[in-house]
Coordinates of C-alpha atoms and ligand atoms in Angstrom, one line a residue:
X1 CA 15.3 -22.7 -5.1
X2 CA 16.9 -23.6 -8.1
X3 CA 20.3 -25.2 -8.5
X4 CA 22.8 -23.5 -9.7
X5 CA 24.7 -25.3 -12.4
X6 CA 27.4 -23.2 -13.3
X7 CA 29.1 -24.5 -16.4
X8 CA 26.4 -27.1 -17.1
X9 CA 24.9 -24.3 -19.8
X10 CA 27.9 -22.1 -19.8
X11 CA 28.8 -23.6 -23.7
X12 CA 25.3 -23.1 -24.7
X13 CA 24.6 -20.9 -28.0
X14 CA 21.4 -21.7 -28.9
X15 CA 19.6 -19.1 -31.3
X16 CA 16.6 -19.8 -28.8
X17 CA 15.1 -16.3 -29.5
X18 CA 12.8 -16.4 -32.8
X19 CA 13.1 -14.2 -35.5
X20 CA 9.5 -12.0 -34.6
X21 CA 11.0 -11.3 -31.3
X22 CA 14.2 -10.6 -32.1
X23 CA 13.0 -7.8 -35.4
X24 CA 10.3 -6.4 -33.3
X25 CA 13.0 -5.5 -30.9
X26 CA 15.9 -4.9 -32.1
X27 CA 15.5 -1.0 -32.3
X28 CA 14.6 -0.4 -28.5
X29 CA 17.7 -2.6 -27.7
X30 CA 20.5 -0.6 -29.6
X31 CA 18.5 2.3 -28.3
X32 CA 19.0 1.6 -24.5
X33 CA 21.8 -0.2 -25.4
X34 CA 23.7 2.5 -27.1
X35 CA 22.6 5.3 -23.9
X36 CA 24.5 3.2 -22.2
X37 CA 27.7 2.9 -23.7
X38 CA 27.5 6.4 -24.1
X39 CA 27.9 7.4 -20.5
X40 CA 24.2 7.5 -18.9
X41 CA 23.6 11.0 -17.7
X42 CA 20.3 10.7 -16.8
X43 CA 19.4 10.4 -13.3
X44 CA 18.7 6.8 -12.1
X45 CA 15.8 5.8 -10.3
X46 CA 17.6 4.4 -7.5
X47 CA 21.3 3.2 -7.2
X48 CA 22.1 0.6 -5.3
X49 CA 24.8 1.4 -2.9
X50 CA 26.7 -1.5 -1.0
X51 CA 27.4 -1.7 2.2
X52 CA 31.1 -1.0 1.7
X53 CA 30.0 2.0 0.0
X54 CA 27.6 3.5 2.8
X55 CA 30.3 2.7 5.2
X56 CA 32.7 4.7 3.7
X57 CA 30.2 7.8 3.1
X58 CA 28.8 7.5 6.6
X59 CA 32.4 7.9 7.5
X60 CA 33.3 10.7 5.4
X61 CA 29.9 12.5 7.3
X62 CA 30.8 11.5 10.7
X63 CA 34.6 13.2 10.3
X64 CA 33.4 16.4 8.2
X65 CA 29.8 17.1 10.6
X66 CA 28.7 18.5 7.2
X67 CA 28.3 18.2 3.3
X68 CA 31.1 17.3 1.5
X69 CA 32.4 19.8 -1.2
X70 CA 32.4 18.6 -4.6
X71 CA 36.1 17.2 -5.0
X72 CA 35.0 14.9 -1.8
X73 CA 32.0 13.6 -3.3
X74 CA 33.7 13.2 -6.9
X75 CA 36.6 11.3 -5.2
X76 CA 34.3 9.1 -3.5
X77 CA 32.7 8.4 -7.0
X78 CA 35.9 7.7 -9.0
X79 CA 36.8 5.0 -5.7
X80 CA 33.7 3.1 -6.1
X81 CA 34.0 3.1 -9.8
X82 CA 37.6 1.9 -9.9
X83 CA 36.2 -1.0 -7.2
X84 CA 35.6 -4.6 -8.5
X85 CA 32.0 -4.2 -8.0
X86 CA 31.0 -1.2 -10.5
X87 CA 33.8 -1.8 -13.1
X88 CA 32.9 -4.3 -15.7
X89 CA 30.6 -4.6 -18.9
X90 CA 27.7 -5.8 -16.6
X91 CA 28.6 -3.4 -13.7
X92 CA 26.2 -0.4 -13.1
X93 CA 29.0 2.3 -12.1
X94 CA 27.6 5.3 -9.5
X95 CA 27.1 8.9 -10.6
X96 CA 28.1 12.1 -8.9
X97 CA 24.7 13.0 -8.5
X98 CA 23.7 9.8 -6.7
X99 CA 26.5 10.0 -4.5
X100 CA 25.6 13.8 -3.8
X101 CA 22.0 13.1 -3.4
X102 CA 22.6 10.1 -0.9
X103 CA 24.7 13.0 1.2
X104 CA 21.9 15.8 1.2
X105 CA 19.3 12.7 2.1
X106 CA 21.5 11.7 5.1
X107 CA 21.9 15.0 6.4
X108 CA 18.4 16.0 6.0
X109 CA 17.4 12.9 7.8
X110 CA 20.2 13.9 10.7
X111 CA 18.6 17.4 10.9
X112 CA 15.4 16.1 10.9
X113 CA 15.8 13.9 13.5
X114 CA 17.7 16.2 16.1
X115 CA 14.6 18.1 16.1
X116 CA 12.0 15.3 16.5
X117 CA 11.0 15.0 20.3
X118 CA 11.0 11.4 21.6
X119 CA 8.7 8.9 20.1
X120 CA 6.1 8.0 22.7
X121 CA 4.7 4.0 22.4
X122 CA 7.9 3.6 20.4
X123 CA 6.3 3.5 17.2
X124 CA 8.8 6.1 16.1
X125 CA 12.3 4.2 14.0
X126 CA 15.5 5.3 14.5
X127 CA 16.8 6.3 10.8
X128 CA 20.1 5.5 11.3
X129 CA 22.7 4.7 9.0
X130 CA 21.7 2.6 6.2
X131 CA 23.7 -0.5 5.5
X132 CA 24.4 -1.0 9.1
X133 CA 21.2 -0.6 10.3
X134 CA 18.7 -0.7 7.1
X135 CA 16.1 -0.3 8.9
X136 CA 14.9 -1.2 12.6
X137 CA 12.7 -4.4 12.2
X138 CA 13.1 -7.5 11.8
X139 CA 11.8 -10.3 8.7
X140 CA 10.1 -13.1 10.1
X141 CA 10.8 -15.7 7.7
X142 CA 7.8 -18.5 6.6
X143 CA 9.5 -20.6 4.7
X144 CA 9.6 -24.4 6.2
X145 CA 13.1 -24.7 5.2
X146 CA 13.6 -21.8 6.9
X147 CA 12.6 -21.4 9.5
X148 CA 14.6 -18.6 11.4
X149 CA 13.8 -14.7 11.7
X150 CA 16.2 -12.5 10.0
X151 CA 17.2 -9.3 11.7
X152 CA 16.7 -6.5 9.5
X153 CA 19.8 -4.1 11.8
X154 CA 22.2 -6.8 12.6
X155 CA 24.9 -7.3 10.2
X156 CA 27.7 -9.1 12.7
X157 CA 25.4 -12.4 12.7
X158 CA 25.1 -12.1 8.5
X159 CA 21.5 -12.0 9.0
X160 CA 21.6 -8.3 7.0
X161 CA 17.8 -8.1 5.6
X162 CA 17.4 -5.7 3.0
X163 CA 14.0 -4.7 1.5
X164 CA 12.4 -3.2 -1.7
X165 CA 9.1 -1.4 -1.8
X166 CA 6.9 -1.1 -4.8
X167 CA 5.2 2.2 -4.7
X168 CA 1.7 2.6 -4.8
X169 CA 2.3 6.0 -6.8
X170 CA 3.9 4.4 -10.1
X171 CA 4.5 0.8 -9.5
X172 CA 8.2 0.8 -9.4
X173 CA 10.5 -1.0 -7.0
X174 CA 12.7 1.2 -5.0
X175 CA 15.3 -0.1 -2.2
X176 CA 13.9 0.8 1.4
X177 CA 16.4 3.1 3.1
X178 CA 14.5 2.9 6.4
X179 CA 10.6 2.2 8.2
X180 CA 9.5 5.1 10.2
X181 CA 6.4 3.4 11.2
X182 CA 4.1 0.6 11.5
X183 CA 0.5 0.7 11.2
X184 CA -2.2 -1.4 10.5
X185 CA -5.0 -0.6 7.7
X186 CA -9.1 -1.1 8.2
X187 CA -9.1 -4.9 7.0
X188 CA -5.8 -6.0 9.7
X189 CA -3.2 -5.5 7.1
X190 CA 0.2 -4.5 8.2
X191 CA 1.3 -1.1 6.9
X192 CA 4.8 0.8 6.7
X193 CA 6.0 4.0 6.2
X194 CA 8.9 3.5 4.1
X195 CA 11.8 5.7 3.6
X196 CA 13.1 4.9 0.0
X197 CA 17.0 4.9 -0.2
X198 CA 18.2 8.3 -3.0
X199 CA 15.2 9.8 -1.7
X200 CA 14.2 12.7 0.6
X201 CA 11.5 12.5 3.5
X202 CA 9.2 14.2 1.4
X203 CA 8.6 11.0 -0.9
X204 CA 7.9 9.0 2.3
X205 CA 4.8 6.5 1.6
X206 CA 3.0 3.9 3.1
X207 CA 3.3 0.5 1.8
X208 CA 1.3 -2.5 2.2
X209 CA 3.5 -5.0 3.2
X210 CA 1.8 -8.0 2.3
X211 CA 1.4 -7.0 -1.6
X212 CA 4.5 -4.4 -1.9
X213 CA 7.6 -5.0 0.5
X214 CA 9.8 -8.0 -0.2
X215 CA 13.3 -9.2 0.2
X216 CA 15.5 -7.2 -2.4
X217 CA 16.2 -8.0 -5.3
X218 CA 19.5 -9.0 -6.9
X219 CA 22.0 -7.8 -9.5
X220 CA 23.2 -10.6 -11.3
X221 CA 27.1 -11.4 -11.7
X222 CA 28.0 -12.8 -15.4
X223 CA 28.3 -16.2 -14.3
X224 CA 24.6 -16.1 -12.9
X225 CA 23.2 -15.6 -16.1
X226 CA 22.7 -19.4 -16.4
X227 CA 20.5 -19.5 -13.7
X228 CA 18.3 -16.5 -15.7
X229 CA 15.4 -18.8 -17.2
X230 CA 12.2 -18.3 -19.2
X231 CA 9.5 -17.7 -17.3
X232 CA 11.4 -16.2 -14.0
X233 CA 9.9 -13.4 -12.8
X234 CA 12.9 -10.6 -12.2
X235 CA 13.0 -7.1 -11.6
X236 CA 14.0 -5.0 -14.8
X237 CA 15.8 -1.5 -15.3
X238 CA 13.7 0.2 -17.7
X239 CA 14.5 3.6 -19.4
X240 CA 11.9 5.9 -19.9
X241 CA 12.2 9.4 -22.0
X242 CA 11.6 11.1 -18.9
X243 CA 12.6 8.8 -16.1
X244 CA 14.6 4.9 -15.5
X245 CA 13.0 2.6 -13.4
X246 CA 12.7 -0.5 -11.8
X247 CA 9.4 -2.6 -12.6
X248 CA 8.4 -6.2 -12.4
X249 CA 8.8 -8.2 -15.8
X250 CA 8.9 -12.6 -16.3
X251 CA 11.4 -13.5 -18.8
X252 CA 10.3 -14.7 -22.4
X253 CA 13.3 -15.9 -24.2
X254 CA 17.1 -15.9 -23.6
X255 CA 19.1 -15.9 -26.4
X256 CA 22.8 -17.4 -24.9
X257 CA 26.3 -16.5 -26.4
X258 CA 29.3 -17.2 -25.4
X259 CA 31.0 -15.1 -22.4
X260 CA 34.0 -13.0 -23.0
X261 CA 36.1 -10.9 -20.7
X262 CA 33.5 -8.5 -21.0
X263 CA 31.2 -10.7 -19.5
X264 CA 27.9 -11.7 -20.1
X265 CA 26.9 -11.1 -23.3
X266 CA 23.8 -13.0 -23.7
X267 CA 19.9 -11.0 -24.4
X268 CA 17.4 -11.8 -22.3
X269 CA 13.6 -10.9 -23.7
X270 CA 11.3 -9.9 -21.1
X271 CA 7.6 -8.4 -20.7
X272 CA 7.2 -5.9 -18.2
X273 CA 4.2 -6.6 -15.7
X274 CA 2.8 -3.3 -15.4
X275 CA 2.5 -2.2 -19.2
X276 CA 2.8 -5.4 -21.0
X277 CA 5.6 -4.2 -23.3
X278 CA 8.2 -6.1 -24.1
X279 CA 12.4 -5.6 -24.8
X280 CA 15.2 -7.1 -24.6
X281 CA 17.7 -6.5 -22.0
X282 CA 21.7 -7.2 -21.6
X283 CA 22.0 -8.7 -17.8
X284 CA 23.3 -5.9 -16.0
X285 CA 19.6 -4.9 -16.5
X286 CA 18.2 -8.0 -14.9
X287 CA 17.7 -8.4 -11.2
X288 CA 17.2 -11.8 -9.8
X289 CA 14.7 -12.6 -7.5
X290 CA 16.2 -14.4 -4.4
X291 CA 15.2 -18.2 -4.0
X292 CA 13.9 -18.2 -0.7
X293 CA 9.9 -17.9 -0.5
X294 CA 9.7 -15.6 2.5
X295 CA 6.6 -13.9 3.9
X296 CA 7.5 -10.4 5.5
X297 CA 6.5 -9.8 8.3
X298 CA 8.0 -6.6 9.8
X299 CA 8.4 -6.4 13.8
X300 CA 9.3 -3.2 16.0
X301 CA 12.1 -4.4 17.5
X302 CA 12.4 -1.7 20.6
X303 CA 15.6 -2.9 21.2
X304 CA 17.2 -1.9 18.0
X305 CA 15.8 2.1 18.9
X306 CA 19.0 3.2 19.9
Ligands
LIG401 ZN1 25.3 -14.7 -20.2

């Protein structure tokens, strides 16, 4: 884990990108940079909802008993806008239609479940609300320095584990809303069927979890663009003409400037994994990986069912 020296780089302005990188991309920066400060339309891959937010929907669910009408939904979407976490130059604000689609996902899922019988061997997973119970399992940490097992469901303790899931269909990285199952492939290799969070039951895979589920990524905060360094491997927002996702990419070069009230303001160059292209990239499209080097290693917890 790297130490983070806030302030020990924050005067930095080194012109560290060179010019080749910096002509080469300039186009496809103002490009994605301009559809952004234009009010992004386009449907998002995935939005990250905190937990404050999902409280507050669940809530709104639990007191109607059934989909909010539009003014709820668009009030609920100005609130988490006007919040300290989405406003802000390096804040990714919600749409309505992510906030609509969460609601039609959570009441499928409630549906859905009110007509499933019982699980037998509890295999079956509760797919209960998800930021206070993400999902019913728990991460069984490796690391030496730490050595303690996470619970993926229990948020009183702080031990709140929450997962991303590459899937195996286009090699993006999606937040898991919930694992349905467990099962384990011909060569021993533990498999999950993952509920992706935005998205409806429908889109449910399974996962290897060895090679595809891992501890989620982060959105950085302007003052943890220090800690952003060539060569990290981070999780990038890239847009698409059809579609905006999330893929793998290692930062090549970070060209620091000074931080305003706007924030961040530095570029960060960065190849993606999976096609080997390359663009630069404002923060707020950066996710961080977090330090710790932990194996997953999800367990039924029969306890959690209910
Ligand atoms: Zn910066």
């Amino acid at each position: 884990c790297r130490p983070r020296e806030l302030g020990s780089q924050k005067g930095r302005k080194g012109r560290q990108m060179d010019s080749r990188g910096t002509d080469r991309h300039r186009s496809s920066t103002h490009r994605s940079g301009a559809a952004a400060m234009g009010g992004e339309v386009r449907t998002m891959g995935r939005i990250r909802f905190t937990l404050a937010e999902v409280v507050k929907m669940e809530e709104v669910l639990n007191n109607l008993k059934a989909m909010p009408k539009r003014p709820v939904i668009q009030g609920l979407t100005d609130d988490f806008n006007a919040s300290p976490d989405r406003s802000g130059d390096d804040k990714v604000p919600v749409q309505y239609n992510q906030v609509h689609t969460w609601f039609q996902n959570r009441r499928y899922k409630q549906k859905r479940r009110g007509k499933r019988p019982p699980a037998r061997g509890k295999k079956m997973l509760p797919t209960g609300a998800e930021a206070q119970h993400p999902a019913s399992y728990r991460v069984q940490s490796s690391s030496p320095s730490n050595s303690e097992s996470q619970s993926g469901n229990t948020s009183s303790d702080g031990g709140l584990v929450q997962l991303e899931a590459k899937s195996p269909r286009n090699g993006a990285w999606y937040d898991v809303a919930a694992i349905q199952s467990c099962r384990f492939s011909e060569t021993g290799e533990q498999e999950v069927q993952v509920w992706f969070s935005g998205f409806g039951a429908e889109e449910e895979e399974w996962i290897n979890v060895c090679k595809s589920v891992r501890l989620r990524s982060l959105p950085c905060i302007a003052t943890e663009c220090v800690g952003v360094l060539p060569g990290d491997l981070i999780l990038c927002y890239q847009e698409g003409k059809e579609q905006a996702l999330y893929f793998d990419a290692h930062i090549l070069q970070v060209e620091r400037r000074t931080h305003d009230i706007r924030g961040c303001r530095c570029s960060f160059l960065v190849r993606y994994d999976h096609d080997h292209s390359e663009e630069i990239v404002p923060l707020r499209k950066v996710c961080r990986r977090p330090c710790a080097d932990v194996k997953i290693d999800i367990v039924i917890d029969d306890s959690l069912a209910e």
